[in-house]
Amino acid sequence: MLLTLACGSIFFPGFFMLCAWGLHQALPQWTVIDCLTFSNRLVSSIQAVLASLSGLIVVLSCTDVVTCRHWLAREYIWVLIPYMIYDLGAMYICYWYGNRGEDKKHSLAIFRNFLKHDRLMLTHHIFILIVLVPIAQVIRGERGDFFVGCIFTAEFSTPFVSLGRILILCKKQHTFAYKLNGVLTLGTFFFCRILVFPFMYWSYGRQNGLNVLQTPFHIPVLCNVINALLISPQLYWFALLCRKAAHMFDTSQAKKGG
């Protein structure tokens, strides 16, 4: 546990700073905020790949969705904790560099604007740290590794989301690659961040002779509440992605019409 926490605490911020420094040296035409944003997205993608692989291994290894155990279901939580803390700091650094004044000092006004600008993502991160981590590591006891693995696999869409931002940084938002990545982003987000919840209910129901609609009434209320809190921001973000995709399609159609 301590070794995993220490490695995560060193790797994520260390790689972020090293990548930002390397980009600034290799691409002097890029602004500092561009280098920081690229680095933050890259670190997020690396974490997402690690989480998705861990989750997939856990899910495929569990023959019983309630009682089966896999060491990764608990061990990867100790990777997730330093990542979430790092990401909160990296988000603020990126916001500050993009909105700092001429004096280049931190201010309470900038911090307040940051809290307002990224309130949903901040709430999501803090909720994971103060609610989900204790539940996953202590409260659930020796049960539910399968469901923890399912939650890990939700990160599979993150590299595509990050790649979209990176393509914008590289001025590639009008290319076929950007549009293809947009389709992949929508697909992976829908399957891994939304359908994963009915999949968990279906998996439990199948094992216990219940259909998906019956399952919520045969599990602890807390499980339903947690799932509702988790899926709510995912639905909001998916709606934003759909709106962005529709705008991109309308823009391409307008250009063809013009």
Coordinates of C-alpha atoms in Angstrom, one line a residue, residues 16-196:
F16 CA 3.6 16.0 -15.7
M17 CA 6.4 18.4 -15.0
L18 CA 9.0 16.5 -17.0
C19 CA 6.6 16.3 -20.0
A20 CA 5.8 20.0 -19.8
W21 CA 9.5 21.0 -19.6
G22 CA 10.4 18.7 -22.5
L23 CA 7.6 20.1 -24.7
H24 CA 8.7 23.7 -23.8
Q25 CA 12.2 22.8 -24.9
A26 CA 11.3 20.9 -28.1
L27 CA 8.4 23.2 -29.2
P28 CA 9.4 26.8 -28.2
Q29 CA 6.5 28.1 -30.3
W30 CA 4.0 26.6 -27.9
T31 CA 2.9 28.6 -24.9
V32 CA 3.4 27.5 -21.4
I33 CA -0.4 26.8 -21.1
D34 CA -0.3 24.6 -24.2
C35 CA 2.6 22.5 -22.8
L36 CA 0.8 22.2 -19.5
T37 CA -2.5 21.2 -21.0
F38 CA -0.8 18.6 -23.3
S39 CA 1.1 17.2 -20.4
N40 CA -2.0 17.0 -18.2
R41 CA -4.0 15.3 -20.9
L42 CA -1.2 12.8 -21.4
V43 CA -0.9 11.9 -17.8
S44 CA -4.7 11.5 -17.6
S45 CA -4.6 9.1 -20.6
I46 CA -1.8 7.0 -19.0
Q47 CA -3.8 6.7 -15.8
A48 CA -6.9 5.9 -17.8
V49 CA -5.2 3.1 -19.6
L50 CA -3.8 1.7 -16.3
A51 CA -7.2 1.9 -14.7
S52 CA -9.0 0.3 -17.7
L53 CA -6.6 -2.6 -17.9
S54 CA -6.8 -3.2 -14.1
G55 CA -10.6 -3.1 -14.3
L56 CA -10.8 -5.5 -17.3
I57 CA -8.5 -8.0 -15.5
V58 CA -10.7 -7.8 -12.4
V59 CA -14.0 -8.2 -14.3
L60 CA -12.7 -11.1 -16.4
S61 CA -11.3 -12.8 -13.3
C62 CA -14.4 -12.7 -11.2
T63 CA -16.8 -15.7 -11.7
D64 CA -19.0 -14.5 -8.8
V65 CA -19.9 -10.8 -8.9
V66 CA -20.3 -10.6 -5.2
T67 CA -17.7 -12.8 -3.5
C68 CA -14.8 -13.2 -5.9
R69 CA -11.6 -11.4 -5.0
H70 CA -8.8 -9.9 -7.0
W71 CA -5.9 -8.0 -5.5
L72 CA -6.0 -5.3 -8.2
A73 CA -9.5 -4.2 -7.1
R74 CA -7.9 -2.8 -3.9
E75 CA -4.4 -2.1 -4.9
Y76 CA -5.3 0.2 -7.8
I77 CA -7.2 2.4 -5.4
W78 CA -3.9 3.3 -3.9
V79 CA -2.8 4.5 -7.3
L80 CA -6.0 6.4 -7.8
I81 CA -5.7 8.5 -4.6
P82 CA -2.4 10.3 -5.5
Y83 CA -3.6 10.7 -9.1
M84 CA -6.8 12.4 -8.0
I85 CA -4.9 14.7 -5.7
Y86 CA -2.3 15.4 -8.5
D87 CA -5.1 16.1 -11.0
L88 CA -6.7 18.7 -8.7
G89 CA -3.4 20.5 -8.5
A90 CA -2.7 20.2 -12.2
M91 CA -6.1 21.5 -13.1
Y92 CA -5.5 24.6 -11.0
I93 CA -2.0 25.2 -12.4
C94 CA -3.4 25.0 -16.0
Y95 CA -6.3 27.4 -15.1
W96 CA -4.0 29.8 -13.4
Y97 CA -1.5 30.0 -16.3
G98 CA -4.4 30.6 -18.6
N99 CA -6.0 33.3 -16.5
R100 CA -3.3 34.9 -14.5
G101 CA -2.8 38.7 -14.5
E102 CA 0.2 40.8 -15.5
D103 CA 1.6 40.5 -12.0
K104 CA 1.7 36.7 -12.4
K105 CA 0.6 36.1 -8.9
H106 CA -1.9 33.8 -7.4
S107 CA -5.0 35.5 -6.1
L108 CA -8.2 34.6 -4.2
A109 CA -10.2 35.9 -7.2
I110 CA -8.5 33.5 -9.6
F111 CA -9.0 30.6 -7.1
R112 CA -12.7 31.4 -6.8
N113 CA -13.1 31.6 -10.5
F114 CA -11.4 28.2 -10.8
L115 CA -13.8 26.7 -8.3
K116 CA -16.7 28.1 -10.3
H117 CA -15.3 27.1 -13.7
D118 CA -14.4 23.5 -12.8
R119 CA -17.0 22.9 -10.1
L120 CA -18.4 19.7 -11.5
M121 CA -15.0 18.1 -12.1
L122 CA -13.8 19.2 -8.7
T123 CA -16.9 17.8 -7.1
H124 CA -16.4 14.5 -9.0
H125 CA -12.8 14.2 -7.8
I126 CA -13.5 15.1 -4.2
F127 CA -16.5 12.7 -4.1
I128 CA -14.2 9.9 -5.3
L129 CA -11.6 10.7 -2.6
I130 CA -13.9 11.2 0.4
V131 CA -16.8 8.9 -0.4
L132 CA -15.8 6.2 -2.9
V133 CA -12.3 5.4 -1.6
P134 CA -13.5 4.7 2.0
I135 CA -16.4 2.6 0.6
A136 CA -14.1 0.6 -1.8
Q137 CA -11.3 0.1 0.8
V138 CA -13.2 -0.3 4.1
I139 CA -17.0 -0.2 4.1
R140 CA -17.7 -2.9 1.5
G141 CA -15.5 -5.4 3.3
E142 CA -14.6 -8.5 1.4
R143 CA -17.3 -8.2 -1.3
G144 CA -17.8 -6.5 -4.7
D145 CA -14.4 -6.6 -6.4
F146 CA -16.3 -7.2 -9.7
F147 CA -18.1 -3.9 -9.4
V148 CA -15.0 -2.0 -8.5
G149 CA -13.4 -3.4 -11.7
C150 CA -16.4 -2.2 -13.7
I151 CA -16.0 1.3 -12.3
F152 CA -12.3 1.2 -13.3
T153 CA -13.2 0.3 -16.9
A154 CA -15.2 3.6 -17.2
E155 CA -11.8 5.3 -17.7
F156 CA -11.4 3.7 -21.1
S157 CA -13.0 6.8 -22.8
T158 CA -10.6 9.2 -21.2
P159 CA -7.7 8.8 -23.8
F160 CA -10.1 9.7 -26.6
V161 CA -11.4 12.8 -24.8
S162 CA -7.8 13.8 -24.1
L163 CA -6.8 13.2 -27.7
G164 CA -9.5 15.5 -28.9
R165 CA -8.0 18.3 -26.8
I166 CA -4.5 17.5 -28.0
L167 CA -5.7 17.6 -31.7
I168 CA -7.2 21.1 -31.0
L169 CA -3.8 22.2 -29.5
C170 CA -2.1 21.0 -32.7
K171 CA -4.7 22.9 -34.9
K172 CA -6.1 19.6 -36.3
Q173 CA -9.7 20.2 -35.4
H174 CA -10.8 20.3 -39.0
T175 CA -9.2 17.0 -40.0
F176 CA -10.7 13.5 -40.5
A177 CA -8.7 12.3 -37.5
Y178 CA -10.4 14.8 -35.2
K179 CA -13.9 13.7 -36.5
L180 CA -13.0 10.0 -36.2
N181 CA -11.8 10.6 -32.6
G182 CA -15.0 12.4 -31.9
V183 CA -17.0 9.3 -32.9
L184 CA -14.8 7.1 -30.8
T185 CA -15.1 9.4 -27.9
L186 CA -18.9 9.3 -28.0
G187 CA -18.9 5.5 -28.5
T188 CA -16.5 4.7 -25.7
F189 CA -18.1 7.2 -23.3
F190 CA -21.5 5.8 -23.9
F191 CA -20.5 2.2 -23.5
C192 CA -17.9 2.6 -20.7
R193 CA -19.4 5.4 -18.6
I194 CA -23.1 5.0 -19.0
L195 CA -23.9 1.4 -20.1
V196 CA -21.5 0.1 -17.5

